[in-house]
Coordinates of C-alpha atoms in Angstrom, one line a residue:
Chain A
M212 CA 33.2 24.6 -11.3
N213 CA 32.3 21.1 -11.5
N214 CA 33.9 19.0 -14.3
P215 CA 31.0 19.0 -17.1
Y216 CA 32.2 15.4 -18.4
K217 CA 31.7 14.0 -14.8
I218 CA 28.2 15.5 -14.7
L219 CA 27.4 13.8 -18.0
G220 CA 29.0 10.8 -17.0
V221 CA 31.4 10.4 -20.1
N222 CA 35.2 10.5 -20.6
A223 CA 36.9 13.7 -21.5
N224 CA 37.9 11.9 -24.7
A225 CA 34.4 10.9 -25.7
S226 CA 33.2 11.3 -29.1
D227 CA 30.4 14.1 -29.9
D228 CA 28.1 11.6 -30.5
E229 CA 28.8 9.9 -27.3
V230 CA 28.3 13.2 -25.3
K231 CA 25.3 14.0 -27.1
K232 CA 24.0 10.7 -26.5
A233 CA 24.8 11.0 -22.5
Y234 CA 23.3 14.1 -22.5
R235 CA 19.9 13.1 -24.2
E236 CA 19.7 10.1 -21.8
L237 CA 20.1 12.6 -18.8
V238 CA 17.5 15.0 -20.0
R239 CA 15.0 12.1 -20.4
K240 CA 15.8 11.2 -16.8
Y241 CA 15.4 14.5 -15.3
H242 CA 12.5 15.8 -17.6
P243 CA 9.8 17.8 -16.1
D244 CA 7.2 15.3 -17.2
N245 CA 8.8 12.6 -14.7
Y246 CA 8.4 15.1 -11.8
H247 CA 5.1 16.5 -12.6
D248 CA 3.6 17.9 -9.3
N249 CA 6.5 16.3 -7.5
P250 CA 7.6 17.5 -4.3
L251 CA 11.3 17.2 -5.5
S252 CA 10.6 18.8 -9.0
D253 CA 12.7 21.7 -7.8
L254 CA 15.8 19.4 -7.2
A255 CA 15.1 17.9 -10.8
Q256 CA 15.0 21.2 -12.1
E257 CA 18.3 21.9 -10.6
K258 CA 19.9 18.9 -12.1
M259 CA 18.4 19.7 -15.6
K260 CA 20.1 23.3 -15.2
E261 CA 23.5 21.7 -14.4
V262 CA 23.2 19.0 -17.1
N263 CA 22.3 21.8 -19.8
E264 CA 25.3 23.9 -18.2
A265 CA 27.7 21.2 -18.8
Y266 CA 26.7 20.1 -22.0
N267 CA 26.7 23.8 -23.4
N268 CA 30.3 24.2 -21.8
I269 CA 31.5 21.0 -23.5
Q270 CA 30.4 22.6 -26.6
K271 CA 32.1 25.6 -26.1
M272 CA 35.1 24.0 -25.4
R273 CA 35.2 21.8 -28.4
E274 CA 33.7 24.4 -31.0
G275 CA 35.1 27.3 -29.5
G276 CA 31.5 28.9 -30.1
A277 CA 28.3 29.0 -28.4
G278 CA 26.6 25.7 -27.7
A279 CA 23.2 25.6 -29.3
G280 CA 20.2 23.1 -29.2
S281 CA 20.0 22.3 -25.5
Y282 CA 16.8 21.4 -24.0
R283 CA 14.9 24.4 -22.1
P284 CA 12.5 23.0 -19.5
G285 CA 9.0 24.6 -19.8
S286 CA 7.0 25.4 -16.9
G287 CA 6.8 22.2 -15.1
S288 CA 3.1 22.2 -13.9
S289 CA 0.2 23.4 -15.9
G290 CA -0.8 27.2 -15.0
S291 CA -3.4 27.9 -12.3
S292 CA -6.0 29.0 -14.5
G293 CA -9.8 29.4 -13.4
G294 CA -11.1 28.6 -10.2
T295 CA -12.2 31.0 -7.1
A296 CA -10.2 33.3 -4.7
E297 CA -10.3 30.9 -2.1
G298 CA -9.1 28.2 -4.6
Q299 CA -6.2 30.3 -5.5
K300 CA -5.2 30.5 -2.0
V301 CA -5.2 26.8 -1.7
R302 CA -3.1 26.5 -4.9
V303 CA -0.4 29.1 -3.9
A304 CA -0.1 27.2 -0.4
I305 CA 0.2 23.8 -2.1
N306 CA 2.8 25.0 -4.7
S307 CA 4.9 26.6 -1.8
G308 CA 4.9 23.3 0.0
D309 CA 3.0 24.8 3.0
L310 CA 0.7 21.8 3.2
Q311 CA -0.9 22.5 6.6
Y312 CA -2.1 25.9 5.7
A313 CA -3.5 24.3 2.4
E314 CA -5.3 21.5 4.4
Q315 CA -6.9 24.4 6.9
L316 CA -8.1 26.2 4.1
L317 CA -9.6 23.5 2.6
K318 CA -11.6 22.5 5.5
N319 CA -13.1 25.9 5.8
F320 CA -14.0 26.1 2.1
P321 CA -17.2 27.0 1.5
T322 CA -18.6 24.3 -0.4
R323 CA -17.7 20.6 -1.4
N324 CA -17.7 21.1 -5.0
A325 CA -15.7 19.9 -7.9
E326 CA -12.8 22.6 -7.3
W327 CA -12.7 21.5 -3.7
N328 CA -12.1 17.8 -4.7
F329 CA -9.6 18.8 -7.3
L330 CA -7.8 20.8 -4.9
M331 CA -7.9 18.0 -2.0
G332 CA -6.6 15.6 -4.7
S333 CA -3.8 17.8 -5.4
L334 CA -3.2 18.2 -1.8
C335 CA -3.3 14.4 -1.2
Y336 CA -1.1 13.9 -4.2
R337 CA 1.6 16.2 -2.6
K338 CA 1.7 14.3 0.6
G339 CA 2.0 11.0 -1.4
W340 CA -1.5 9.7 -0.8
L341 CA -1.9 8.5 -4.2
D342 CA -5.2 6.7 -3.6
D343 CA -7.1 9.4 -2.1
A344 CA -5.6 11.6 -4.9
F345 CA -7.4 9.4 -7.3
T346 CA -10.7 9.4 -5.5
H347 CA -11.0 12.9 -5.1
F348 CA -9.8 13.7 -8.8
Q349 CA -12.5 11.2 -9.9
S350 CA -15.1 12.9 -8.2
A351 CA -14.1 16.3 -9.5
V352 CA -14.4 15.2 -12.8
N353 CA -17.8 13.5 -12.2
M354 CA -19.1 16.8 -11.0
E355 CA -17.7 18.8 -13.7
P356 CA -17.1 16.4 -16.7
G357 CA -15.9 19.5 -19.0
N358 CA -13.1 20.8 -17.0
S359 CA -9.8 19.8 -18.8
E360 CA -7.6 20.5 -16.1
Y361 CA -9.4 18.0 -13.7
R362 CA -9.4 15.6 -16.6
Q363 CA -5.9 15.8 -17.3
A364 CA -5.2 15.2 -13.5
L365 CA -7.4 12.1 -13.5
S366 CA -5.8 10.7 -16.6
F367 CA -2.1 11.1 -15.1
M368 CA -3.4 9.4 -11.9
S369 CA -4.8 6.6 -14.0
Q370 CA -1.6 5.9 -15.7
G371 CA 0.2 5.6 -12.5
G372 CA 2.4 8.7 -13.1
H373 CA 5.6 9.1 -15.3
A374 CA 9.1 8.1 -14.4
Y375 CA 12.3 7.5 -16.2
R376 CA 13.0 3.9 -17.3
S377 CA 16.2 2.7 -18.9
Y378 CA 17.7 0.0 -16.8
G379 CA 16.7 -3.4 -18.3
Q380 CA 14.0 -1.8 -20.5
G381 CA 12.3 -4.1 -23.1
Q382 CA 13.7 -7.3 -21.6
R383 CA 11.7 -9.8 -20.2
P384 CA 13.0 -11.2 -17.0
M385 CA 14.7 -14.6 -17.0
A386 CA 12.0 -16.2 -14.9
E387 CA 9.1 -15.5 -17.0
Q388 CA 10.8 -17.0 -20.2
G389 CA 10.2 -20.4 -18.8
C390 CA 14.1 -21.0 -18.7
D391 CA 14.5 -23.6 -16.3
A392 CA 16.6 -26.6 -15.6
C393 CA 14.5 -28.9 -17.5
D394 CA 14.4 -26.9 -20.6
C395 CA 18.1 -26.4 -20.8
C396 CA 18.6 -30.2 -20.2
A397 CA 16.0 -31.2 -22.9
A398 CA 17.3 -28.9 -25.4
M399 CA 21.0 -30.3 -24.7
L400 CA 19.8 -33.8 -25.1
C401 CA 18.1 -33.2 -28.6
M402 CA 21.2 -31.2 -29.8
N403 CA 23.2 -34.3 -28.5
M404 CA 21.0 -36.7 -30.6
C405 CA 21.2 -34.6 -33.8
C406 CA 25.0 -34.5 -33.5
R407 CA 25.4 -38.2 -33.3
C408 CA 23.3 -38.8 -36.3
S409 CA 25.4 -37.2 -38.7
Chain B
M74 CA 10.2 -8.3 8.2
F75 CA 8.4 -8.7 4.4
G76 CA 10.9 -9.6 1.7
Y77 CA 9.1 -8.1 -1.1
I78 CA 12.1 -5.8 -2.0
R79 CA 14.9 -8.2 -3.9
P80 CA 16.8 -7.9 -6.9
L81 CA 15.6 -9.8 -10.2
Q82 CA 18.5 -12.3 -10.1
G83 CA 18.5 -13.2 -13.5
E84 CA 19.2 -9.7 -14.7
L85 CA 22.1 -9.2 -12.5
K86 CA 25.8 -9.6 -13.4
V87 CA 27.6 -12.5 -11.8
R88 CA 29.6 -10.1 -10.0
E89 CA 26.8 -8.1 -8.7
L90 CA 24.9 -11.2 -7.6
E91 CA 28.0 -12.0 -5.4
Q92 CA 28.2 -8.7 -3.8
F93 CA 24.6 -8.8 -2.9
K94 CA 25.1 -11.8 -1.3
A95 CA 28.1 -10.7 0.5
C96 CA 26.0 -7.5 1.6
Y97 CA 23.1 -10.0 2.9
C98 CA 25.9 -12.0 4.7
G99 CA 27.5 -8.6 6.1
L100 CA 24.1 -7.6 7.6
C101 CA 23.8 -10.9 9.3
H102 CA 27.5 -10.7 10.8
A103 CA 26.8 -7.0 11.9
L104 CA 23.4 -8.2 13.8
G105 CA 25.6 -11.0 15.5
K106 CA 28.3 -9.0 16.6
N107 CA 26.4 -6.0 17.6
Y108 CA 23.4 -7.6 19.2
G109 CA 24.0 -11.2 19.8
F110 CA 23.5 -14.6 18.2
V111 CA 19.6 -14.6 18.4
S112 CA 19.3 -11.5 16.5
R113 CA 20.8 -13.3 13.5
F114 CA 17.6 -14.8 12.6
I115 CA 15.6 -11.8 12.2
L116 CA 17.6 -10.5 8.9
N117 CA 15.3 -9.8 5.9
Y118 CA 15.6 -8.3 2.4
E119 CA 14.4 -4.8 3.1
L120 CA 17.0 -3.9 5.7
V121 CA 19.6 -5.3 3.1
F122 CA 18.2 -2.9 0.6
L123 CA 18.4 0.1 3.1
T124 CA 22.0 -1.0 4.0
M125 CA 22.9 -0.7 0.4
L126 CA 20.9 2.6 0.0
L127 CA 22.4 4.1 3.1
W128 CA 25.9 3.5 1.9
S129 CA 27.9 6.6 1.8
E130 CA 29.4 7.5 -1.8
D131 CA 33.2 7.4 -0.9
T132 CA 32.9 4.1 1.1
P133 CA 34.2 1.0 -0.8
I134 CA 33.1 -2.4 -0.7
T135 CA 35.5 -4.6 1.4
I136 CA 35.0 -8.2 1.4
G137 CA 36.0 -10.6 3.9
R138 CA 35.6 -14.5 4.5
S139 CA 34.5 -16.3 7.2
R140 CA 32.6 -19.7 8.4
C141 CA 29.2 -19.2 9.9
I142 CA 26.4 -21.1 11.3
A143 CA 24.6 -21.4 7.9
S144 CA 27.7 -22.3 6.1
P145 CA 29.9 -24.1 8.8
C146 CA 32.5 -25.9 6.4
R147 CA 33.0 -23.5 3.6
K148 CA 34.0 -19.8 4.1
K149 CA 31.8 -17.5 2.7
R150 CA 32.2 -14.0 1.5
Y151 CA 30.6 -11.1 3.4
C152 CA 30.9 -7.4 3.6
Q153 CA 33.1 -6.0 6.3
K154 CA 31.0 -3.9 8.8
N155 CA 30.4 -0.2 8.6
E156 CA 28.3 2.6 9.6
S157 CA 25.7 1.6 7.3
F158 CA 25.5 -2.3 8.5
D159 CA 25.3 -0.8 12.2
M160 CA 22.4 1.3 11.6
C161 CA 20.6 -1.3 9.6
A162 CA 21.3 -3.8 12.3
G163 CA 19.8 -1.6 14.9
F164 CA 16.9 -0.7 12.7
S165 CA 16.3 -4.3 12.1
V166 CA 16.1 -5.1 16.0
I167 CA 13.8 -2.2 16.8
L168 CA 11.5 -3.1 14.0
T169 CA 11.2 -6.9 14.9
W170 CA 10.7 -6.0 18.8
W171 CA 7.7 -3.5 18.0
K172 CA 6.3 -6.2 15.4
L173 CA 6.5 -8.6 18.3
R174 CA 4.6 -6.4 20.7
D175 CA 2.1 -5.6 18.2
S176 CA 1.3 -9.2 17.4
I177 CA 1.2 -9.8 21.1
N178 CA -1.4 -7.2 21.6
D179 CA -3.5 -8.4 18.7
E180 CA -3.5 -12.3 19.5
S181 CA -5.1 -14.0 22.3
F182 CA -2.8 -15.0 25.3
I183 CA -2.3 -18.5 24.1
K184 CA -1.7 -17.8 20.3
S185 CA 0.8 -14.8 21.5
L186 CA 2.9 -17.3 23.4
P187 CA 5.2 -17.7 20.7
Y188 CA 5.8 -14.3 20.1
R189 CA 6.0 -13.6 24.0
A190 CA 8.9 -16.4 24.2
F191 CA 10.8 -14.7 21.2
S192 CA 10.6 -11.2 22.4
L193 CA 11.8 -12.4 25.7
I194 CA 14.7 -13.9 23.9
L195 CA 15.3 -10.5 22.1
S196 CA 14.8 -8.3 24.9
R197 CA 18.4 -7.7 25.6
A198 CA 19.5 -7.1 21.9
Y199 CA 16.4 -4.4 21.8
K200 CA 17.7 -2.8 25.1
K201 CA 20.9 -2.1 23.3
A202 CA 19.3 -1.1 19.9
K203 CA 17.2 1.4 21.8
S204 CA 19.9 3.0 23.6
D205 CA 22.0 3.3 20.1
F206 CA 19.0 4.7 17.9
Q207 CA 16.6 6.4 20.6
K208 CA 15.0 8.7 18.3
F209 CA 14.3 5.6 15.5
D210 CA 12.8 3.7 18.4
R211 CA 10.8 6.4 19.4
C212 CA 9.3 7.2 15.9
V213 CA 8.5 3.4 15.3
Q214 CA 6.7 3.2 18.7
D215 CA 4.6 6.4 18.0
E216 CA 3.8 5.4 14.3
L217 CA 2.8 1.8 15.4
L218 CA 0.7 3.0 17.9
S219 CA -1.2 5.5 15.8
L220 CA -1.5 2.8 13.2
S221 CA -3.2 0.7 15.4
S222 CA -5.3 3.1 16.8
Y223 CA -6.3 4.1 13.2
E224 CA -6.8 0.5 12.3
S225 CA -9.3 0.1 15.2
S226 CA -11.2 3.1 14.1
A227 CA -13.6 3.1 11.2
L228 CA -11.1 3.1 8.4
V229 CA -11.8 5.4 5.6
S230 CA -8.5 5.4 3.7
L231 CA -5.9 2.9 2.5
D232 CA -3.4 5.8 2.3
G233 CA -4.1 7.0 5.9
A234 CA -2.9 3.6 7.1
A235 CA 0.0 3.3 4.7
D236 CA 1.1 6.8 5.8
K237 CA 2.0 5.7 9.4
F238 CA 4.1 2.7 8.0
A239 CA 5.6 5.2 5.4
N240 CA 6.8 7.2 8.0
I241 CA 8.6 4.6 9.9
L242 CA 10.9 4.1 6.9
K243 CA 11.4 7.6 6.4
A244 CA 12.7 7.9 9.9
A245 CA 15.7 5.7 8.8
V246 CA 17.1 8.8 6.9
P247 CA 20.4 9.5 8.4
E248 CA 20.7 12.7 10.3
K249 CA 24.1 13.7 8.9
L250 CA 23.0 13.5 5.3
P251 CA 23.5 16.8 3.6
E252 CA 20.2 18.7 2.5
P253 CA 19.2 18.1 -1.3
S254 CA 19.8 14.2 -0.9
R255 CA 18.1 14.3 2.5
R256 CA 14.6 15.3 1.1
S257 CA 15.1 13.1 -2.1
M258 CA 16.0 10.1 0.5
S259 CA 13.0 10.9 2.6
E260 CA 10.6 11.1 -0.3
M261 CA 12.0 7.7 -1.6
L262 CA 11.8 5.9 1.7
Y263 CA 8.3 7.3 2.2
H264 CA 7.0 5.8 -1.1
L265 CA 8.9 2.8 -0.2
G266 CA 7.0 2.3 2.9
R267 CA 4.0 2.8 1.1
W268 CA 4.5 0.5 -1.4
V269 CA 5.6 -2.2 1.1
Y270 CA 2.4 -1.7 3.3
I271 CA -0.1 -2.0 0.4
I272 CA 1.7 -4.9 -1.3
D273 CA 1.7 -6.8 2.1
A274 CA -2.1 -6.2 2.5
C275 CA -2.4 -7.5 -1.1
D276 CA -0.5 -10.3 -0.3
D277 CA -2.4 -11.2 3.0
Y278 CA -5.9 -10.4 1.6
S279 CA -7.4 -13.9 0.9
G280 CA -5.7 -15.4 4.1
D281 CA -6.9 -12.6 6.1
V282 CA -10.3 -12.7 4.9
K283 CA -10.7 -16.5 5.5
F284 CA -9.1 -16.3 9.2
G285 CA -11.1 -13.0 9.9
R286 CA -7.8 -11.1 10.6
Y287 CA -7.7 -7.4 10.1
N288 CA -6.7 -6.1 6.7
P289 CA -6.9 -2.8 5.5
I290 CA -7.9 -3.7 1.7
A291 CA -10.6 -5.9 3.2
V292 CA -12.0 -3.1 5.2
I293 CA -12.5 -1.0 2.1
Y294 CA -13.3 -3.5 -0.6
P295 CA -14.9 -6.5 1.3
S296 CA -15.6 -9.7 -0.4
E297 CA -16.8 -13.2 1.0
R298 CA -14.9 -15.4 -0.7
G299 CA -11.6 -13.6 -0.4
V300 CA -11.2 -12.8 -4.1
L301 CA -10.6 -9.3 -5.2
P302 CA -12.7 -8.2 -8.3
S303 CA -10.5 -7.3 -11.4
D304 CA -11.2 -3.4 -11.2
V305 CA -10.1 -3.4 -7.7
L306 CA -6.8 -5.1 -8.6
N307 CA -6.3 -2.5 -11.4
R308 CA -6.8 0.5 -9.3
L309 CA -4.2 -1.5 -6.4
E310 CA -2.1 -2.1 -9.4
T311 CA -2.0 1.6 -10.8
T312 CA -1.5 3.1 -7.2
L313 CA 1.5 0.5 -6.4
I314 CA 3.0 1.4 -9.9
H315 CA 2.6 5.1 -9.3
S316 CA 4.6 4.7 -5.9
N317 CA 7.1 2.6 -7.7
N318 CA 7.6 5.6 -10.0
L319 CA 7.9 8.1 -7.4
V320 CA 10.6 6.0 -5.7
T321 CA 12.3 5.8 -9.0
S322 CA 12.4 9.5 -9.6
A323 CA 13.5 10.4 -6.1
F324 CA 16.3 7.7 -6.5
E325 CA 17.5 9.2 -9.4
L326 CA 18.3 12.5 -7.7
L327 CA 20.6 10.8 -4.9
P328 CA 24.3 10.6 -5.6
E329 CA 25.8 7.2 -6.9
N330 CA 27.3 4.7 -4.7
P331 CA 29.0 1.5 -5.0
W332 CA 25.6 -0.2 -4.9
S333 CA 23.7 1.9 -7.7
Q334 CA 23.6 -0.7 -10.2
I335 CA 22.0 -3.3 -7.8
L336 CA 19.6 -0.7 -6.2
Q337 CA 18.5 -0.1 -9.9
N338 CA 17.9 -3.6 -10.7
M339 CA 15.7 -4.1 -7.4
I340 CA 13.9 -0.7 -8.5
Y341 CA 13.3 -0.9 -11.7
L342 CA 12.6 -4.7 -12.2
G343 CA 12.7 -6.4 -8.8
M344 CA 9.6 -4.3 -7.2
P345 CA 7.5 -4.5 -10.4
D346 CA 8.2 -8.1 -10.7
A347 CA 7.1 -8.4 -7.1
C348 CA 4.0 -6.4 -7.9
S349 CA 2.6 -8.4 -10.7
R350 CA 3.4 -11.7 -8.8
V351 CA 1.6 -10.7 -5.6
L352 CA -1.5 -9.6 -7.7
T353 CA -1.6 -12.8 -9.6
H354 CA -1.0 -15.2 -6.8
R355 CA 2.5 -16.0 -7.9
W356 CA 4.4 -15.1 -4.8
P357 CA 7.1 -15.7 -3.6
P358 CA 9.1 -16.7 -6.6
G359 CA 10.4 -20.2 -7.1
R360 CA 9.9 -23.1 -9.3
K361 CA 6.5 -23.9 -8.4
N362 CA 4.8 -20.5 -8.9
N363 CA 6.8 -20.1 -12.1
K364 CA 5.2 -23.4 -13.3
K365 CA 1.7 -22.3 -12.1
W366 CA 1.8 -19.2 -14.3
M367 CA 3.2 -20.8 -17.2
K368 CA 0.2 -23.1 -17.3
L369 CA -2.1 -20.1 -17.0
D370 CA -0.5 -18.4 -19.9
E371 CA -0.8 -21.4 -22.2

């Protein structure tokens, strides 16, 4: 078995708080929201499982009891409710990663309605064709504005997706703070003058 | 080739900046050693990024010091050659070669003369690179061919064009990489390629419109004065951020290697910075462009 401390990236003598913090950070990193409809979502789920197991093991080792309070990922993508029988087939094909078959099915789809556009958008998204996916989701919403699934997909696209961000978060890059050589020099000169006054 | 993927230097540690520079020099040394002196001039940031990404987890960074043509007096630090450098040096030569062929086909005979001359000089290096990386060479050739035929047809989708370019980067995934990492790496490189293709098209937009050159964005969103309206810019920005996010989430599934911190800087800070700079005409970064932006901000 892998070392649970190594998985969480902490030392074996880290405090409970440190372990918890590292665990929470990893959960945020591999959260299903970040891998929504992503072809790598299964890998992220595995990572999440590994992290959960590691955390539970550490808790067990430390307390001698069952670890509680670990995060359990819900079903990653929203359930495929509604739609026609043909649509259902396409959904299954897309979810199982058989994109060629899905494309074939969509080509032979009876009508080019809102559902077709939505499914086409989902297919494009899986291929990584984000701009086309956006266009199709938009047409789907225009044709059937009442459908919440279509609206959700469109709003996800217009946010530019989700991703974990921690590195350099909340900092404005140096270059944009207007800190160049002149500013530094000017500041030094001013300080120098102040010092001499006294 | 393009130079959009670079670290945000102000946010790197001093040690990391030195390591990054050493990696840059290391790739240059590898190019010179494997493919002759001329090929050292085709060095670019994207391939330095790729070198760090393809670096295997258990290989440490070893630094040497030597003089070179760019620094003939003072010895400079460079990373010593390993498999990752060999691969990326070969890829550089192949990519440059096919880009030159593409330019030769696109331009008139007179205008293509400089490209012809350079490809003549590079031909020996190319032959060697081709025999080293046959599969990659074939993939680049095929994808660029289908890209140019896609571009000459009535273009309907930006993604369709970007797809061909993205597949080229995807082909750089090493064959011996074990399975879960392999999938993550392919996905990451695909979106990296898509991002580079689209941002390059955004960057060249006004120039291409002015001189009547081909540009995928100009085909979909034509404008006479070479200025994109703000709703189109927003849409392009969203799609670029989305690809950046997908690069990030695939990258986080890869095992750590000695360059992880610097790679994180490039993905989390360097790419968004490049994106906002290109879309607000402040590319490439430098004093002049910073000043221009600060005035706008006031």
